[in-house]
Amino acid sequence: MKQALYRLHVLTSSLRIVGDAIESVALPWSLLDTTGSLLSIGGFALFTHLPWVLLPPLLGRTLDRTTKKVRLAFFALILQALLAVLIVPLSSNIWAFYLIVSGISALDILHRYYGFSLVASMTLDESELQGLNATLATVGNGVSLVAFPLAGFLAYRFGIRAMFLDAVLLFIGALTLLPYLNVEVRREKSEGIQLEKPDNRTITDKRLVLGVIASVLIFNFAVSSFRVFVFASLRELGNGEFIYGLLQSLTTVGSLAAVALLALFAERREIGLRRPPIIGMLLQSIALPIVGVPAVIALFPAVFILGFGGELLNVSFDSLMQKFIPLESLGTVRGIFDALATLVIPLSQIAFAWLLERGSNATYLSSAMAVLAVFSTFLLGEFLNRVTSSV
């Protein structure tokens, strides 16, 4: 039964990815056409990420408290479809637009956490976890490869009305879950690693945890500026939406290459769960100075490297958490982590949009963020080594 649910989750996630592509292209470009200001993109980032700051612990705990997790995924998809329809007639009202975007983002959290818990309930083996997550990411990235150029065309041709297709896909995804609404998702033996530490190590352990969180926040702040630099390079072009869709597709090519490599190493058991996140962060750091080069052509290698590094980071972090955290608290822990890691994203994008609007040099800014990202990567690596050695 879990294998059937996993296959359905791959399908519903694929439909969600097409919808995400439409949302990520049509919605911000609709705002940019309406306002003509990069600050509106910062506002879009704020209201897109605000639910990821406020709601993950609550939604994660809600998911943890029930074994009927499929029902929550079903209702999330249905409500997202309704909001996707509602945003079209209300797109001229900026505040209504932002609120609906926040609602869509909040429901997306619940659907993603459902899949995260489903995979965690299937196995505790490191290689199998990496394989399941890599397969899900591979299919998703394959869909994205087609979805983003399509989304760019639809946004260029139909504007905000492209959201109607998003609603249809969400509704279809919800219908596929109907036969499984009463199925329970749980792990027969949910065992996390219990660490027994002497009392005099308690303060040190808390400092390690705070160090990991701080380094991740610093890294997210630096890398989150990437999107603003992309919009700054494209906003003067008449076909910016279409090029943006192509760039998103190239990002996906990088992600596909990363998950293919990760799946290969996982199958041969030649790589663990701790090295890939650090490698991914370093690669994303390299992408930052490239995106600041004042030439549109520089965006293409930058987004490829960003996608490759980002997928290494995301898939491996998922496997790490699924391996070491009990299923009964997985959603809550992941929610707290996501809330903290997401907090700095809109702040970063608003800050850099403001700096660029005031005439700051994009090359200098992106290079400074690259240095900050590399620093935070080595800082995280040091903290992870200390945590690992204390287990």
XYZ file of C-alpha atoms in Angstrom:
391
model
C 0.000 0.000 0.000
C 2.811 2.413 0.826
C 4.403 1.740 -2.549
C 1.093 2.646 -4.220
C 0.876 5.835 -2.155
C 4.484 6.649 -3.023
C 3.747 6.290 -6.745
C 0.669 8.487 -6.363
C 2.728 11.053 -4.498
C 5.193 11.098 -7.385
C 2.219 11.800 -9.681
C 0.610 14.491 -7.521
C 3.983 16.109 -6.931
C 4.560 16.206 -10.676
C 1.225 17.954 -11.181
C 2.113 20.351 -8.381
C 5.430 21.120 -10.068
C 3.687 22.154 -13.263
C 1.434 24.366 -11.153
C 4.416 25.749 -9.237
C 6.102 26.626 -12.518
C 3.044 28.556 -13.660
C 2.806 30.316 -10.301
C 6.503 31.196 -10.114
C 6.483 32.753 -13.599
C 2.973 34.156 -14.115
C 2.450 35.651 -10.652
C 5.658 37.714 -10.170
C 5.660 38.874 -13.784
C 2.029 39.956 -13.426
C 3.079 42.018 -10.413
C 6.082 43.475 -12.213
C 3.916 44.493 -15.192
C 1.373 46.092 -12.844
C 3.757 47.983 -10.558
C 6.942 48.347 -12.602
C 9.025 48.006 -9.423
C 11.433 45.349 -8.212
C 10.096 45.979 -4.707
C 6.876 44.232 -5.758
C 8.997 41.110 -6.352
C 10.339 41.514 -2.849
C 6.761 41.758 -1.574
C 5.853 38.627 -3.529
C 8.787 36.835 -1.896
C 7.666 38.071 1.522
C 4.098 36.797 1.213
C 5.205 33.571 -0.457
C 7.651 32.758 2.303
C 5.744 34.186 5.274
C 3.658 30.989 5.658
C 6.929 29.014 5.670
C 8.071 31.122 8.605
C 4.867 31.046 10.660
C 3.064 27.794 9.841
C 5.481 24.838 9.393
C 5.676 23.912 13.098
C 1.867 24.032 13.368
C 1.201 22.151 10.124
C 3.971 19.660 10.861
C 2.497 18.951 14.285
C -0.974 18.559 12.745
C 0.434 15.963 10.368
C 2.259 14.176 13.192
C -0.911 13.853 15.266
C -2.836 11.803 12.681
C -2.175 8.619 10.744
C -4.798 9.671 8.158
C -2.248 11.860 6.435
C -3.674 11.255 2.944
C -6.790 13.210 3.872
C -4.754 16.285 4.677
C -2.923 16.073 1.350
C -6.289 15.734 -0.448
C -7.797 18.810 1.186
C -4.610 20.798 0.577
C -4.784 20.143 -3.167
C -8.506 20.982 -3.359
C -8.116 24.276 -1.519
C -5.067 25.227 -3.602
C -7.117 24.694 -6.760
C -9.824 27.044 -5.479
C -7.284 29.748 -4.617
C -5.634 29.410 -8.037
C -8.984 30.250 -9.629
C -9.740 33.059 -7.169
C -6.481 34.929 -7.770
C -7.308 35.646 -11.439
C -10.200 38.099 -10.902
C -8.481 39.601 -7.832
C -5.044 40.092 -9.393
C -5.506 43.865 -9.716
C -5.913 44.173 -5.940
C -2.332 43.966 -4.669
C -3.180 43.084 -1.073
C -5.731 40.439 -2.066
C -3.116 39.096 -4.476
C -0.520 38.807 -1.709
C -2.960 37.131 0.702
C -4.005 34.500 -1.854
C -0.364 33.804 -2.678
C 0.229 33.228 1.027
C -2.686 30.791 1.162
C -1.381 28.791 -1.786
C 2.060 28.651 -0.202
C 0.650 27.502 3.164
C -1.269 24.619 1.587
C 1.804 23.613 -0.385
C 3.610 23.100 2.947
C 1.035 20.529 4.034
C 1.241 18.572 0.781
C 5.038 18.487 0.835
C 5.175 17.406 4.467
C 2.783 14.576 3.668
C 5.229 13.219 1.079
C 8.148 13.787 3.443
C 6.461 11.683 6.148
C 5.359 9.033 3.635
C 8.948 8.382 2.521
C 10.129 8.318 6.136
C 7.538 5.635 6.946
C 8.860 3.300 4.248
C 12.442 2.588 5.366
C 15.308 3.580 7.658
C 18.071 2.381 5.340
C 20.278 5.270 4.190
C 20.670 4.063 0.610
C 16.966 3.324 0.227
C 16.063 6.748 1.591
C 18.476 8.424 -0.803
C 17.041 6.297 -3.624
C 13.405 7.156 -2.843
C 14.156 10.857 -2.472
C 16.358 10.891 -5.563
C 13.637 9.163 -7.621
C 11.044 11.683 -6.481
C 13.424 14.535 -7.261
C 14.357 13.051 -10.650
C 10.752 12.778 -11.795
C 9.991 16.224 -10.438
C 12.960 17.789 -12.171
C 12.108 15.994 -15.408
C 8.642 17.529 -15.282
C 10.133 20.932 -14.447
C 12.351 20.689 -17.505
C 9.231 20.948 -19.653
C 7.038 22.877 -17.231
C 9.070 26.071 -16.904
C 9.453 26.860 -20.617
C 5.743 26.071 -20.950
C 4.973 28.339 -18.003
C 7.068 31.100 -19.551
C 5.114 30.825 -22.801
C 1.748 30.681 -21.032
C 2.630 33.702 -18.877
C 3.758 35.625 -21.977
C 0.630 34.635 -23.938
C -2.117 34.594 -21.288
C -0.674 36.418 -18.281
C -2.418 35.736 -14.985
C -5.070 33.595 -16.703
C -2.498 30.794 -16.924
C -3.463 30.086 -13.293
C -6.620 28.333 -14.556
C -4.437 25.473 -15.806
C -2.780 25.336 -12.383
C -6.219 24.885 -10.796
C -7.145 22.050 -13.147
C -3.930 20.148 -12.417
C -4.365 20.539 -8.662
C -7.917 19.204 -8.854
C -6.804 16.179 -10.883
C -4.106 15.453 -8.310
C -6.667 15.551 -5.514
C -8.962 13.115 -7.326
C -6.212 10.484 -7.541
C -6.087 10.345 -3.726
C -9.808 9.676 -3.236
C -9.515 5.851 -2.924
C -6.862 6.191 -0.191
C -8.404 8.732 2.187
C -8.747 6.171 5.009
C -5.287 4.614 4.611
C -3.008 5.094 7.622
C 0.574 6.240 7.126
C 2.802 5.131 9.971
C 6.089 3.389 10.684
C 5.811 0.069 12.471
C 9.039 0.740 14.361
C 9.667 4.455 14.564
C 13.092 4.741 16.078
C 15.222 7.816 16.122
C 18.731 7.980 17.442
C 18.644 8.648 21.136
C 21.722 10.451 22.321
C 22.803 9.883 25.896
C 25.104 12.663 26.989
C 26.607 13.511 30.343
C 25.024 16.422 32.153
C 28.139 18.552 31.684
C 27.767 18.279 27.882
C 24.260 19.821 27.805
C 25.348 23.443 27.311
C 27.880 22.436 24.655
C 25.236 20.476 22.720
C 22.871 23.444 22.740
C 25.634 25.617 21.361
C 26.205 23.142 18.549
C 22.521 23.200 17.641
C 22.468 26.994 17.698
C 25.624 27.041 15.566
C 24.035 24.815 12.904
C 20.911 26.994 12.832
C 22.917 30.222 12.641
C 25.114 28.966 9.802
C 22.060 27.845 7.802
C 20.386 31.233 8.306
C 23.510 33.058 7.120
C 23.753 30.813 4.057
C 20.076 31.251 3.161
C 20.373 35.016 3.436
C 23.293 35.037 1.002
C 21.866 32.614 -1.581
C 18.337 34.063 -1.484
C 19.629 37.226 -3.154
C 20.201 35.210 -6.354
C 16.634 35.602 -7.629
C 16.672 39.399 -7.369
C 19.849 39.581 -9.472
C 18.136 37.469 -12.142
C 15.100 39.775 -12.300
C 17.373 42.824 -12.367
C 19.116 41.448 -15.475
C 15.886 40.545 -17.281
C 13.443 43.334 -16.454
C 14.498 45.570 -19.367
C 13.975 42.820 -21.939
C 10.729 42.588 -23.870
C 10.681 38.795 -23.692
C 11.939 38.519 -20.126
C 9.197 36.071 -19.100
C 10.205 33.575 -21.767
C 13.925 33.797 -20.942
C 13.096 33.415 -17.265
C 11.241 30.196 -18.075
C 14.277 28.918 -19.996
C 16.540 29.740 -17.075
C 14.259 27.829 -14.721
C 14.463 24.882 -17.107
C 18.264 25.036 -17.105
C 18.210 25.102 -13.309
C 16.240 21.881 -13.530
C 18.856 20.340 -15.838
C 21.415 20.991 -13.123
C 19.104 19.445 -10.535
C 18.594 16.364 -12.721
C 22.342 15.905 -13.089
C 22.754 16.185 -9.318
C 20.077 13.617 -8.400
C 21.323 11.195 -11.058
C 24.813 11.390 -9.581
C 23.438 11.106 -6.057
C 21.317 8.062 -6.939
C 24.329 6.382 -8.570
C 26.531 6.882 -5.512
C 23.703 5.842 -3.179
C 23.191 2.597 -5.106
C 26.886 1.786 -4.870
C 26.945 2.950 -1.243
C 29.932 5.182 -2.021
C 28.586 8.312 -0.366
C 26.979 9.011 2.981
C 24.386 11.521 4.080
C 26.663 14.278 5.372
C 29.054 15.221 2.557
C 26.518 16.037 -0.216
C 24.927 19.003 1.644
C 28.313 20.692 2.088
C 29.253 20.111 -1.561
C 25.892 21.520 -2.620
C 26.326 24.656 -0.541
C 29.786 25.313 -1.993
C 28.442 24.993 -5.533
C 25.625 27.426 -4.816
C 28.202 29.830 -3.417
C 30.089 29.678 -6.732
C 26.898 30.602 -8.631
C 26.509 33.906 -6.803
C 29.391 35.943 -8.317
C 28.489 34.624 -11.771
C 24.891 35.900 -11.591
C 26.180 39.389 -10.816
C 28.072 39.672 -14.113
C 26.331 42.410 -16.193
C 25.489 40.137 -19.137
C 22.384 38.019 -19.668
C 24.500 35.127 -20.989
C 26.138 34.790 -17.556
C 22.786 33.804 -16.074
C 22.801 30.450 -17.875
C 25.854 28.844 -16.198
C 24.883 30.489 -12.903
C 21.429 28.889 -12.737
C 22.806 25.485 -13.793
C 25.336 25.488 -10.943
C 22.713 26.767 -8.521
C 20.334 23.942 -9.478
C 23.018 21.263 -9.200
C 24.186 22.392 -5.780
C 20.698 23.050 -4.482
C 19.455 19.568 -5.302
C 22.417 17.908 -3.611
C 21.653 19.960 -0.541
C 17.884 19.419 -0.494
C 17.746 15.669 -1.163
C 20.470 14.833 1.329
C 18.996 16.984 4.084
C 15.642 15.248 3.574
C 17.300 11.835 3.931
C 19.205 12.933 7.026
C 16.053 14.049 8.814
C 14.039 10.996 7.741
C 16.801 8.730 8.996
C 17.382 10.238 12.417
C 14.040 11.726 13.528
C 11.120 9.570 14.780
C 8.079 9.655 12.483
C 5.849 10.802 15.340
C 7.757 14.076 15.591
C 9.185 14.369 12.076
C 6.704 16.963 10.860
C 7.146 19.147 13.927
C 10.955 19.086 13.788
C 10.980 19.697 10.048
C 8.496 22.516 10.523
C 10.667 24.295 13.077
C 13.743 23.888 10.873
C 11.928 25.162 7.752
C 10.490 28.146 9.598
C 13.927 29.263 10.762
C 15.618 28.574 7.424
C 12.898 30.388 5.480
C 12.761 33.434 7.714
C 15.647 35.240 6.036
C 14.630 34.613 2.395
C 12.133 37.475 1.901
C 14.268 39.765 4.074
C 17.231 39.093 1.798
C 15.288 39.643 -1.417
C 13.655 42.856 -0.205
C 17.006 44.184 1.004
C 18.791 43.489 -2.274
C 15.886 44.756 -4.385
C 16.088 48.001 -2.410
C 19.855 48.249 -2.854
C 19.650 47.623 -6.603
C 16.830 50.141 -7.006
C 19.057 52.725 -5.339
C 21.863 52.081 -7.847
C 24.134 49.611 -6.027
C 26.443 47.557 -8.233
C 25.103 44.025 -8.773
C 28.569 42.540 -9.353
C 29.921 43.801 -6.035
C 26.822 42.750 -4.120
C 26.734 39.216 -5.531
C 30.462 38.736 -4.904
C 30.073 39.841 -1.287
C 27.227 37.347 -0.836
C 29.398 34.593 -2.346
C 32.046 35.214 0.309
C 29.381 35.128 3.021
C 27.933 31.873 1.634
C 31.336 30.153 1.579
C 32.012 31.280 5.145
C 28.683 29.892 6.358
C 29.304 26.603 4.514
C 32.597 25.970 6.274
C 31.006 27.058 9.540
C 28.202 24.517 9.077
C 30.680 21.798 8.140
C 32.621 22.390 11.339
C 29.490 22.232 13.483
C 28.267 19.066 11.720
C 31.616 17.392 12.325
C 31.369 18.188 16.027
C 27.804 16.906 16.204
C 28.774 13.702 14.380
C 31.750 13.069 16.628
C 29.549 13.443 19.701
C 27.067 10.772 18.569
